[in-house]
């Protein structure tokens, strides 16, 4: 077991993966993954942050940590941001292995999906396929869950395809929806689970513990028991 210059123990056999994280808002999932990298739970490095808004909370946090920032898509006045083609070129320049969408609210272009097959993940704050698709993001999701009378909710992590929230599901966690819940209370309960499951998935991704079943369903191999999958 080697260690890098900062003494962080490096797992032998699998080189550290290079990650790009995409954000549009506060970036709490991004910050949790960043912290998990620093304390050795995730065997990777966030080499670039992509933000849909240059001054969002996630971008400001990345700036503070010295992480390079790319704006995508191009701003309406054309003053900032990249085209889909130049975004792919930029991510290749950073030698990105995997892309993690974390509160990102813009459609990922087909050109990027083709360039990174089975390598782009997204976290959504409901149990897909319920309460997903165009128009379902942020608090809109939690309001719809409560109005529906659903008794359970929770985050879904899925691979990204050309449409919103229709990619192959990789991981889910379940939380109760309580009779007295407001959208804010439910959002907080789901977000707490998001932070845990995204770190677990990022760790599996960087450890190359994600496999694909013959029917196309992705599975995570347990870190503790290689014969156990979820
Ligand atoms: N090609 C893909 N791109 C993105 C996906 C995906 O699965 N495939 N996931 C989204 C994240 N997301 C849900 O998890 C999501 C984000 C945004 C929307 C939405 O309706 N957006 C609005 C615009 C919102 C805004 O600009 O503030 C819209 O398109 O009208 C739905 C689902 C990230 N990208
Ligand atoms: N459909 C996409 C969507 O609604 N994403 C949601 O945005 C919130 C903010 O994330 P953040 O605190 O990591 O920025 C999170 O709850 C995430 O699931």
PDB file of C-alpha atoms and ligand atoms in Angstrom:
ATOM      1  CA  UNK A   1       0.000   0.000   0.000  1.00  0.00           C
ATOM      2  CA  UNK A   2       1.658   3.214  -1.135  1.00  0.00           C
ATOM      3  CA  UNK A   3       0.879   6.786  -0.155  1.00  0.00           C
ATOM      4  CA  UNK A   4       0.902  10.080  -2.041  1.00  0.00           C
ATOM      5  CA  UNK A   5       2.817  13.266  -1.075  1.00  0.00           C
ATOM      6  CA  UNK A   6       0.135  14.141   1.484  1.00  0.00           C
ATOM      7  CA  UNK A   7       0.438  10.702   3.066  1.00  0.00           C
ATOM      8  CA  UNK A   8      -3.033   9.669   1.824  1.00  0.00           C
ATOM      9  CA  UNK A   9      -2.913   5.876   1.554  1.00  0.00           C
ATOM     10  CA  UNK A  10      -3.393   4.849  -2.064  1.00  0.00           C
ATOM     11  CA  UNK A  11      -5.232   1.629  -2.870  1.00  0.00           C
ATOM     12  CA  UNK A  12      -2.940  -0.572  -4.981  1.00  0.00           C
ATOM     13  CA  UNK A  13      -4.183  -2.046  -8.234  1.00  0.00           C
ATOM     14  CA  UNK A  14      -6.601   0.757  -9.160  1.00  0.00           C
ATOM     15  CA  UNK A  15      -5.161   4.158 -10.088  1.00  0.00           C
ATOM     16  CA  UNK A  16      -6.949   7.185  -8.689  1.00  0.00           C
ATOM     17  CA  UNK A  17      -9.894   8.118 -10.898  1.00  0.00           C
ATOM     18  CA  UNK A  18     -10.273  11.678 -12.187  1.00  0.00           C
ATOM     19  CA  UNK A  19     -13.762  13.068 -11.547  1.00  0.00           C
ATOM     20  CA  UNK A  20     -15.713  16.007 -12.955  1.00  0.00           C
ATOM     21  CA  UNK A  21     -18.645  17.198 -10.823  1.00  0.00           C
ATOM     22  CA  UNK A  22     -21.497  19.215 -12.357  1.00  0.00           C
ATOM     23  CA  UNK A  23     -23.512  21.631 -10.155  1.00  0.00           C
ATOM     24  CA  UNK A  24     -26.150  24.357 -10.485  1.00  0.00           C
ATOM     25  CA  UNK A  25     -26.769  25.306  -6.869  1.00  0.00           C
ATOM     26  CA  UNK A  26     -25.307  25.062  -3.362  1.00  0.00           C
ATOM     27  CA  UNK A  27     -23.359  21.901  -4.127  1.00  0.00           C
ATOM     28  CA  UNK A  28     -23.874  20.030  -0.831  1.00  0.00           C
ATOM     29  CA  UNK A  29     -23.407  16.662  -2.585  1.00  0.00           C
ATOM     30  CA  UNK A  30     -20.244  17.986  -4.254  1.00  0.00           C
ATOM     31  CA  UNK A  31     -18.889  19.124  -0.871  1.00  0.00           C
ATOM     32  CA  UNK A  32     -19.623  15.712   0.707  1.00  0.00           C
ATOM     33  CA  UNK A  33     -17.793  13.879  -2.078  1.00  0.00           C
ATOM     34  CA  UNK A  34     -14.883  16.341  -1.806  1.00  0.00           C
ATOM     35  CA  UNK A  35     -14.662  15.732   1.965  1.00  0.00           C
ATOM     36  CA  UNK A  36     -14.787  11.945   1.400  1.00  0.00           C
ATOM     37  CA  UNK A  37     -11.832  12.245  -1.001  1.00  0.00           C
ATOM     38  CA  UNK A  38      -9.846  14.215   1.580  1.00  0.00           C
ATOM     39  CA  UNK A  39     -10.438  11.626   4.324  1.00  0.00           C
ATOM     40  CA  UNK A  40      -9.631   8.680   2.066  1.00  0.00           C
ATOM     41  CA  UNK A  41     -13.113   7.153   1.666  1.00  0.00           C
ATOM     42  CA  UNK A  42     -13.124   7.870  -2.094  1.00  0.00           C
ATOM     43  CA  UNK A  43     -10.093   6.820  -4.183  1.00  0.00           C
ATOM     44  CA  UNK A  44     -10.366   9.658  -6.698  1.00  0.00           C
ATOM     45  CA  UNK A  45      -9.814  13.348  -7.323  1.00  0.00           C
ATOM     46  CA  UNK A  46     -12.179  16.103  -8.465  1.00  0.00           C
ATOM     47  CA  UNK A  47     -10.079  17.639 -11.238  1.00  0.00           C
ATOM     48  CA  UNK A  48     -12.706  20.092 -12.546  1.00  0.00           C
ATOM     49  CA  UNK A  49     -16.094  21.491 -11.545  1.00  0.00           C
ATOM     50  CA  UNK A  50     -18.691  22.299 -14.220  1.00  0.00           C
ATOM     51  CA  UNK A  51     -21.295  24.882 -13.171  1.00  0.00           C
ATOM     52  CA  UNK A  52     -24.372  26.104 -15.038  1.00  0.00           C
ATOM     53  CA  UNK A  53     -24.083  29.364 -13.097  1.00  0.00           C
ATOM     54  CA  UNK A  54     -20.565  30.832 -12.466  1.00  0.00           C
ATOM     55  CA  UNK A  55     -21.562  32.312  -9.096  1.00  0.00           C
ATOM     56  CA  UNK A  56     -23.543  29.429  -7.579  1.00  0.00           C
ATOM     57  CA  UNK A  57     -22.604  28.066  -4.171  1.00  0.00           C
ATOM     58  CA  UNK A  58     -20.899  25.016  -5.603  1.00  0.00           C
ATOM     59  CA  UNK A  59     -18.725  27.143  -7.891  1.00  0.00           C
ATOM     60  CA  UNK A  60     -17.758  29.449  -5.025  1.00  0.00           C
ATOM     61  CA  UNK A  61     -16.748  26.434  -2.909  1.00  0.00           C
ATOM     62  CA  UNK A  62     -14.644  25.015  -5.771  1.00  0.00           C
ATOM     63  CA  UNK A  63     -12.970  28.419  -6.207  1.00  0.00           C
ATOM     64  CA  UNK A  64     -12.063  28.439  -2.512  1.00  0.00           C
ATOM     65  CA  UNK A  65     -10.520  24.953  -2.846  1.00  0.00           C
ATOM     66  CA  UNK A  66      -8.546  25.780  -5.996  1.00  0.00           C
ATOM     67  CA  UNK A  67     -10.582  23.432  -8.203  1.00  0.00           C
ATOM     68  CA  UNK A  68     -10.772  24.637 -11.850  1.00  0.00           C
ATOM     69  CA  UNK A  69     -14.267  25.730 -12.958  1.00  0.00           C
ATOM     70  CA  UNK A  70     -15.938  25.428 -16.347  1.00  0.00           C
ATOM     71  CA  UNK A  71     -19.271  27.101 -17.166  1.00  0.00           C
ATOM     72  CA  UNK A  72     -21.693  25.005 -19.220  1.00  0.00           C
ATOM     73  CA  UNK A  73     -23.893  25.713 -21.082  1.00  0.00           C
ATOM     74  CA  UNK A  74     -22.989  29.054 -22.649  1.00  0.00           C
ATOM     75  CA  UNK A  75     -24.672  32.005 -20.922  1.00  0.00           C
ATOM     76  CA  UNK A  76     -27.559  33.682 -22.752  1.00  0.00           C
ATOM     77  CA  UNK A  77     -25.447  36.750 -23.626  1.00  0.00           C
ATOM     78  CA  UNK A  78     -22.650  34.501 -24.885  1.00  0.00           C
ATOM     79  CA  UNK A  79     -20.182  36.120 -22.492  1.00  0.00           C
ATOM     80  CA  UNK A  80     -19.260  32.857 -20.715  1.00  0.00           C
ATOM     81  CA  UNK A  81     -19.499  29.107 -21.078  1.00  0.00           C
ATOM     82  CA  UNK A  82     -18.690  26.370 -23.545  1.00  0.00           C
ATOM     83  CA  UNK A  83     -20.455  24.678 -26.428  1.00  0.00           C
ATOM     84  CA  UNK A  84     -21.095  20.926 -26.104  1.00  0.00           C
ATOM     85  CA  UNK A  85     -18.133  20.188 -28.389  1.00  0.00           C
ATOM     86  CA  UNK A  86     -15.731  22.392 -26.440  1.00  0.00           C
ATOM     87  CA  UNK A  87     -17.002  20.928 -23.152  1.00  0.00           C
ATOM     88  CA  UNK A  88     -15.954  17.445 -24.323  1.00  0.00           C
ATOM     89  CA  UNK A  89     -12.546  18.794 -25.398  1.00  0.00           C
ATOM     90  CA  UNK A  90     -12.076  20.482 -22.014  1.00  0.00           C
ATOM     91  CA  UNK A  91     -12.996  17.342 -20.042  1.00  0.00           C
ATOM     92  CA  UNK A  92     -10.582  15.301 -22.154  1.00  0.00           C
ATOM     93  CA  UNK A  93      -7.877  17.895 -21.399  1.00  0.00           C
ATOM     94  CA  UNK A  94      -8.429  17.266 -17.678  1.00  0.00           C
ATOM     95  CA  UNK A  95      -8.294  13.493 -18.384  1.00  0.00           C
ATOM     96  CA  UNK A  96     -11.686  13.033 -16.701  1.00  0.00           C
ATOM     97  CA  UNK A  97     -12.685   9.383 -16.176  1.00  0.00           C
ATOM     98  CA  UNK A  98     -16.172   9.854 -14.711  1.00  0.00           C
ATOM     99  CA  UNK A  99     -18.764  12.623 -14.437  1.00  0.00           C
ATOM    100  CA  UNK A 100     -21.010  13.111 -11.383  1.00  0.00           C
ATOM    101  CA  UNK A 101     -24.074  15.359 -11.737  1.00  0.00           C
ATOM    102  CA  UNK A 102     -24.906  16.814  -8.305  1.00  0.00           C
ATOM    103  CA  UNK A 103     -27.837  19.194  -8.320  1.00  0.00           C
ATOM    104  CA  UNK A 104     -27.166  20.040 -11.986  1.00  0.00           C
ATOM    105  CA  UNK A 105     -30.281  21.382 -13.712  1.00  0.00           C
ATOM    106  CA  UNK A 106     -29.451  21.499 -17.427  1.00  0.00           C
ATOM    107  CA  UNK A 107     -29.806  18.747 -20.024  1.00  0.00           C
ATOM    108  CA  UNK A 108     -26.528  16.896 -20.696  1.00  0.00           C
ATOM    109  CA  UNK A 109     -25.986  16.882 -24.468  1.00  0.00           C
ATOM    110  CA  UNK A 110     -25.884  13.673 -26.470  1.00  0.00           C
ATOM    111  CA  UNK A 111     -22.329  14.543 -27.607  1.00  0.00           C
ATOM    112  CA  UNK A 112     -21.079  14.307 -24.011  1.00  0.00           C
ATOM    113  CA  UNK A 113     -23.024  11.101 -23.341  1.00  0.00           C
ATOM    114  CA  UNK A 114     -21.444   9.494 -26.416  1.00  0.00           C
ATOM    115  CA  UNK A 115     -17.993  10.646 -25.298  1.00  0.00           C
ATOM    116  CA  UNK A 116     -18.469   9.152 -21.796  1.00  0.00           C
ATOM    117  CA  UNK A 117     -20.445   5.915 -22.176  1.00  0.00           C
ATOM    118  CA  UNK A 118     -21.550   4.299 -18.871  1.00  0.00           C
ATOM    119  CA  UNK A 119     -19.512   7.029 -17.142  1.00  0.00           C
ATOM    120  CA  UNK A 120     -21.983   9.764 -16.208  1.00  0.00           C
ATOM    121  CA  UNK A 121     -24.048   9.499 -13.001  1.00  0.00           C
ATOM    122  CA  UNK A 122     -26.812  11.695 -11.620  1.00  0.00           C
ATOM    123  CA  UNK A 123     -28.535  11.905  -8.251  1.00  0.00           C
ATOM    124  CA  UNK A 124     -32.268  12.581  -8.207  1.00  0.00           C
ATOM    125  CA  UNK A 125     -34.262  13.256  -5.012  1.00  0.00           C
ATOM    126  CA  UNK A 126     -37.070  10.719  -5.556  1.00  0.00           C
ATOM    127  CA  UNK A 127     -37.486   6.972  -6.082  1.00  0.00           C
ATOM    128  CA  UNK A 128     -37.315   6.880  -9.893  1.00  0.00           C
ATOM    129  CA  UNK A 129     -39.091   6.232 -12.128  1.00  0.00           C
ATOM    130  CA  UNK A 130     -41.631   8.064  -9.946  1.00  0.00           C
ATOM    131  CA  UNK A 131     -41.494  11.860  -9.844  1.00  0.00           C
ATOM    132  CA  UNK A 132     -38.787  12.241 -12.507  1.00  0.00           C
ATOM    133  CA  UNK A 133     -38.437  13.855 -15.907  1.00  0.00           C
ATOM    134  CA  UNK A 134     -38.687  17.396 -17.253  1.00  0.00           C
ATOM    135  CA  UNK A 135     -40.006  19.802 -14.613  1.00  0.00           C
ATOM    136  CA  UNK A 136     -39.082  17.514 -11.690  1.00  0.00           C
ATOM    137  CA  UNK A 137     -36.160  19.112  -9.850  1.00  0.00           C
ATOM    138  CA  UNK A 138     -35.415  20.517  -6.405  1.00  0.00           C
ATOM    139  CA  UNK A 139     -38.409  21.319  -4.217  1.00  0.00           C
ATOM    140  CA  UNK A 140     -40.830  20.612  -7.073  1.00  0.00           C
ATOM    141  CA  UNK A 141     -40.031  16.919  -6.592  1.00  0.00           C
ATOM    142  CA  UNK A 142     -40.720  16.896  -2.846  1.00  0.00           C
ATOM    143  CA  UNK A 143     -43.947  18.890  -3.245  1.00  0.00           C
ATOM    144  CA  UNK A 144     -45.177  16.379  -5.830  1.00  0.00           C
ATOM    145  CA  UNK A 145     -44.291  13.435  -3.552  1.00  0.00           C
ATOM    146  CA  UNK A 146     -46.227  14.883  -0.604  1.00  0.00           C
ATOM    147  CA  UNK A 147     -49.232  15.827  -2.743  1.00  0.00           C
ATOM    148  CA  UNK A 148     -49.329  12.296  -4.165  1.00  0.00           C
ATOM    149  CA  UNK A 149     -49.758  10.721  -0.726  1.00  0.00           C
ATOM    150  CA  UNK A 150     -46.712   8.496  -1.233  1.00  0.00           C
ATOM    151  CA  UNK A 151     -45.541   6.974   2.069  1.00  0.00           C
ATOM    152  CA  UNK A 152     -41.915   6.575   1.023  1.00  0.00           C
ATOM    153  CA  UNK A 153     -39.384   8.611  -0.916  1.00  0.00           C
ATOM    154  CA  UNK A 154     -35.606   8.754  -1.200  1.00  0.00           C
ATOM    155  CA  UNK A 155     -32.697   9.429  -3.552  1.00  0.00           C
ATOM    156  CA  UNK A 156     -31.922   7.569  -6.768  1.00  0.00           C
ATOM    157  CA  UNK A 157     -28.501   7.445  -8.434  1.00  0.00           C
ATOM    158  CA  UNK A 158     -28.674   6.493 -12.100  1.00  0.00           C
ATOM    159  CA  UNK A 159     -26.561   6.499 -15.224  1.00  0.00           C
ATOM    160  CA  UNK A 160     -27.362   9.397 -17.527  1.00  0.00           C
ATOM    161  CA  UNK A 161     -28.844   8.953 -21.000  1.00  0.00           C
ATOM    162  CA  UNK A 162     -30.214  11.508 -23.465  1.00  0.00           C
ATOM    163  CA  UNK A 163     -33.419  12.114 -21.533  1.00  0.00           C
ATOM    164  CA  UNK A 164     -34.048  13.415 -17.999  1.00  0.00           C
ATOM    165  CA  UNK A 165     -34.007  10.621 -15.362  1.00  0.00           C
ATOM    166  CA  UNK A 166     -34.505   7.616 -17.670  1.00  0.00           C
ATOM    167  CA  UNK A 167     -31.026   6.092 -17.398  1.00  0.00           C
ATOM    168  CA  UNK A 168     -30.227   2.767 -15.690  1.00  0.00           C
ATOM    169  CA  UNK A 169     -30.772   2.886 -11.910  1.00  0.00           C
ATOM    170  CA  UNK A 170     -27.665   2.051  -9.862  1.00  0.00           C
ATOM    171  CA  UNK A 171     -28.615   2.823  -6.248  1.00  0.00           C
ATOM    172  CA  UNK A 172     -31.550   3.971  -4.132  1.00  0.00           C
ATOM    173  CA  UNK A 173     -32.188   4.709  -0.457  1.00  0.00           C
ATOM    174  CA  UNK A 174     -35.623   4.863   1.178  1.00  0.00           C
ATOM    175  CA  UNK A 175     -36.954   7.336   3.725  1.00  0.00           C
ATOM    176  CA  UNK A 176     -40.488   7.594   5.169  1.00  0.00           C
ATOM    177  CA  UNK A 177     -42.845  10.404   4.191  1.00  0.00           C
ATOM    178  CA  UNK A 178     -44.566  11.435   7.436  1.00  0.00           C
ATOM    179  CA  UNK A 179     -48.167  12.680   7.664  1.00  0.00           C
ATOM    180  CA  UNK A 180     -46.939  15.975   9.109  1.00  0.00           C
ATOM    181  CA  UNK A 181     -44.178  16.462   6.545  1.00  0.00           C
ATOM    182  CA  UNK A 182     -43.684  19.733   4.722  1.00  0.00           C
ATOM    183  CA  UNK A 183     -41.664  19.759   1.498  1.00  0.00           C
ATOM    184  CA  UNK A 184     -38.750  21.276   3.434  1.00  0.00           C
ATOM    185  CA  UNK A 185     -38.790  18.526   6.081  1.00  0.00           C
ATOM    186  CA  UNK A 186     -38.918  15.791   3.448  1.00  0.00           C
ATOM    187  CA  UNK A 187     -36.176  17.497   1.388  1.00  0.00           C
ATOM    188  CA  UNK A 188     -33.880  17.563   4.419  1.00  0.00           C
ATOM    189  CA  UNK A 189     -34.512  13.871   5.175  1.00  0.00           C
ATOM    190  CA  UNK A 190     -33.844  12.862   1.553  1.00  0.00           C
ATOM    191  CA  UNK A 191     -30.749  15.097   1.285  1.00  0.00           C
ATOM    192  CA  UNK A 192     -29.215  13.409   4.346  1.00  0.00           C
ATOM    193  CA  UNK A 193     -29.488  10.074   2.532  1.00  0.00           C
ATOM    194  CA  UNK A 194     -28.204  11.604  -0.714  1.00  0.00           C
ATOM    195  CA  UNK A 195     -24.970  12.634   0.952  1.00  0.00           C
ATOM    196  CA  UNK A 196     -24.350   9.102   2.198  1.00  0.00           C
ATOM    197  CA  UNK A 197     -25.320   7.161  -0.910  1.00  0.00           C
ATOM    198  CA  UNK A 198     -23.433   9.428  -3.341  1.00  0.00           C
ATOM    199  CA  UNK A 199     -20.218   8.992  -1.351  1.00  0.00           C
ATOM    200  CA  UNK A 200     -20.734   5.196  -1.316  1.00  0.00           C
ATOM    201  CA  UNK A 201     -21.361   5.188  -5.087  1.00  0.00           C
ATOM    202  CA  UNK A 202     -18.382   7.467  -5.799  1.00  0.00           C
ATOM    203  CA  UNK A 203     -16.189   5.089  -3.775  1.00  0.00           C
ATOM    204  CA  UNK A 204     -17.480   2.084  -5.732  1.00  0.00           C
ATOM    205  CA  UNK A 205     -16.930   3.918  -9.025  1.00  0.00           C
ATOM    206  CA  UNK A 206     -13.342   4.793  -8.150  1.00  0.00           C
ATOM    207  CA  UNK A 207     -12.661   1.243  -6.881  1.00  0.00           C
ATOM    208  CA  UNK A 208     -14.035  -0.204 -10.147  1.00  0.00           C
ATOM    209  CA  UNK A 209     -16.692  -2.105  -8.130  1.00  0.00           C
ATOM    210  CA  UNK A 210     -19.557  -1.361 -10.535  1.00  0.00           C
ATOM    211  CA  UNK A 211     -20.490  -4.269 -12.843  1.00  0.00           C
ATOM    212  CA  UNK A 212     -23.195  -4.723 -15.478  1.00  0.00           C
ATOM    213  CA  UNK A 213     -25.633  -7.649 -15.301  1.00  0.00           C
ATOM    214  CA  UNK A 214     -26.442  -9.449 -18.553  1.00  0.00           C
ATOM    215  CA  UNK A 215     -29.819  -7.678 -18.760  1.00  0.00           C
ATOM    216  CA  UNK A 216     -28.097  -4.289 -18.561  1.00  0.00           C
ATOM    217  CA  UNK A 217     -28.738  -3.556 -14.874  1.00  0.00           C
ATOM    218  CA  UNK A 218     -25.685  -2.062 -13.130  1.00  0.00           C
ATOM    219  CA  UNK A 219     -24.740  -3.501  -9.727  1.00  0.00           C
ATOM    220  CA  UNK A 220     -22.319  -2.453  -6.973  1.00  0.00           C
ATOM    221  CA  UNK A 221     -19.932  -5.094  -5.601  1.00  0.00           C
ATOM    222  CA  UNK A 222     -19.600  -4.880  -1.829  1.00  0.00           C
ATOM    223  CA  UNK A 223     -16.276  -3.569  -0.551  1.00  0.00           C
ATOM    224  CA  UNK A 224     -16.407  -5.922   2.457  1.00  0.00           C
ATOM    225  CA  UNK A 225     -17.712  -9.070   0.698  1.00  0.00           C
ATOM    226  CA  UNK A 226     -16.790  -9.437  -3.028  1.00  0.00           C
ATOM    227  CA  UNK A 227     -19.500 -12.122  -3.366  1.00  0.00           C
ATOM    228  CA  UNK A 228     -22.212  -9.656  -2.369  1.00  0.00           C
ATOM    229  CA  UNK A 229     -23.818  -7.197  -4.809  1.00  0.00           C
ATOM    230  CA  UNK A 230     -26.546  -4.542  -4.426  1.00  0.00           C
TER     231      UNK A 230
HETATM  232  N1  LIG B   1     -29.275  14.023 -20.526  1.00  0.00           N
HETATM  233  C1  LIG B   1     -29.567  14.187 -19.216  1.00  0.00           C
HETATM  234  N2  LIG B   1     -29.309  15.355 -18.606  1.00  0.00           N
HETATM  235  C2  LIG B   1     -29.587  15.523 -17.278  1.00  0.00           C
HETATM  236  C3  LIG B   1     -30.187  14.477 -16.542  1.00  0.00           C
HETATM  237  C4  LIG B   1     -30.448  13.232 -17.220  1.00  0.00           C
HETATM  238  O1  LIG B   1     -30.938  12.248 -16.599  1.00  0.00           O
HETATM  239  N3  LIG B   1     -30.126  13.130 -18.544  1.00  0.00           N
HETATM  240  N4  LIG B   1     -30.514  14.670 -15.195  1.00  0.00           N
HETATM  241  C5  LIG B   1     -30.654  16.074 -14.796  1.00  0.00           C
HETATM  242  C6  LIG B   1     -30.939  16.265 -13.344  1.00  0.00           C
HETATM  243  N5  LIG B   1     -32.402  16.271 -13.155  1.00  0.00           N
HETATM  244  C7  LIG B   1     -32.940  15.292 -12.354  1.00  0.00           C
HETATM  245  O2  LIG B   1     -32.249  14.498 -11.696  1.00  0.00           O
HETATM  246  C8  LIG B   1     -33.223  17.240 -13.763  1.00  0.00           C
HETATM  247  C9  LIG B   1     -32.742  18.545 -13.856  1.00  0.00           C
HETATM  248  C10 LIG B   1     -33.541  19.535 -14.454  1.00  0.00           C
HETATM  249  C11 LIG B   1     -34.802  19.219 -14.946  1.00  0.00           C
HETATM  250  C12 LIG B   1     -35.617  20.269 -15.616  1.00  0.00           C
HETATM  251  O3  LIG B   1     -36.805  20.092 -15.864  1.00  0.00           O
HETATM  252  N6  LIG B   1     -34.956  21.410 -15.915  1.00  0.00           N
HETATM  253  C13 LIG B   1     -35.664  22.576 -16.502  1.00  0.00           C
HETATM  254  C14 LIG B   1     -34.751  23.804 -16.454  1.00  0.00           C
HETATM  255  C15 LIG B   1     -34.415  24.153 -14.990  1.00  0.00           C
HETATM  256  C16 LIG B   1     -33.517  25.392 -14.911  1.00  0.00           C
HETATM  257  O4  LIG B   1     -32.860  25.718 -15.920  1.00  0.00           O
HETATM  258  O5  LIG B   1     -33.468  25.975 -13.806  1.00  0.00           O
HETATM  259  C17 LIG B   1     -36.031  22.310 -17.951  1.00  0.00           C
HETATM  260  O6  LIG B   1     -35.280  21.586 -18.657  1.00  0.00           O
HETATM  261  O7  LIG B   1     -37.037  22.912 -18.347  1.00  0.00           O
HETATM  262  C18 LIG B   1     -35.293  17.931 -14.829  1.00  0.00           C
HETATM  263  C19 LIG B   1     -34.512  16.929 -14.222  1.00  0.00           C
HETATM  264  C20 LIG B   1     -29.457  16.885 -15.233  1.00  0.00           C
HETATM  265  N7  LIG B   1     -29.274  16.698 -16.673  1.00  0.00           N
HETATM  266  N1  LIG B   2     -33.408  16.641 -10.653  1.00  0.00           N
HETATM  267  C1  LIG B   2     -32.160  17.112 -10.118  1.00  0.00           C
HETATM  268  C2  LIG B   2     -32.359  17.534  -8.667  1.00  0.00           C
HETATM  269  O1  LIG B   2     -33.455  17.910  -8.277  1.00  0.00           O
HETATM  270  N2  LIG B   2     -31.260  17.441  -7.917  1.00  0.00           N
HETATM  271  C3  LIG B   2     -31.345  17.773  -6.515  1.00  0.00           C
HETATM  272  O2  LIG B   2     -30.860  19.096  -6.265  1.00  0.00           O
HETATM  273  C4  LIG B   2     -30.641  19.179  -4.830  1.00  0.00           C
HETATM  274  C5  LIG B   2     -29.504  20.139  -4.536  1.00  0.00           C
HETATM  275  O3  LIG B   2     -28.318  19.444  -4.607  1.00  0.00           O
HETATM  276  P1  LIG B   2     -26.954  20.083  -3.987  1.00  0.00           P
HETATM  277  O4  LIG B   2     -27.211  20.511  -2.556  1.00  0.00           O
HETATM  278  O5  LIG B   2     -25.962  18.952  -4.084  1.00  0.00           O
HETATM  279  O6  LIG B   2     -26.631  21.274  -4.878  1.00  0.00           O
HETATM  280  C6  LIG B   2     -30.434  17.715  -4.358  1.00  0.00           C
HETATM  281  O7  LIG B   2     -31.536  17.327  -3.558  1.00  0.00           O
HETATM  282  C7  LIG B   2     -30.432  16.922  -5.647  1.00  0.00           C
HETATM  283  O8  LIG B   2     -30.975  15.603  -5.517  1.00  0.00           O
END
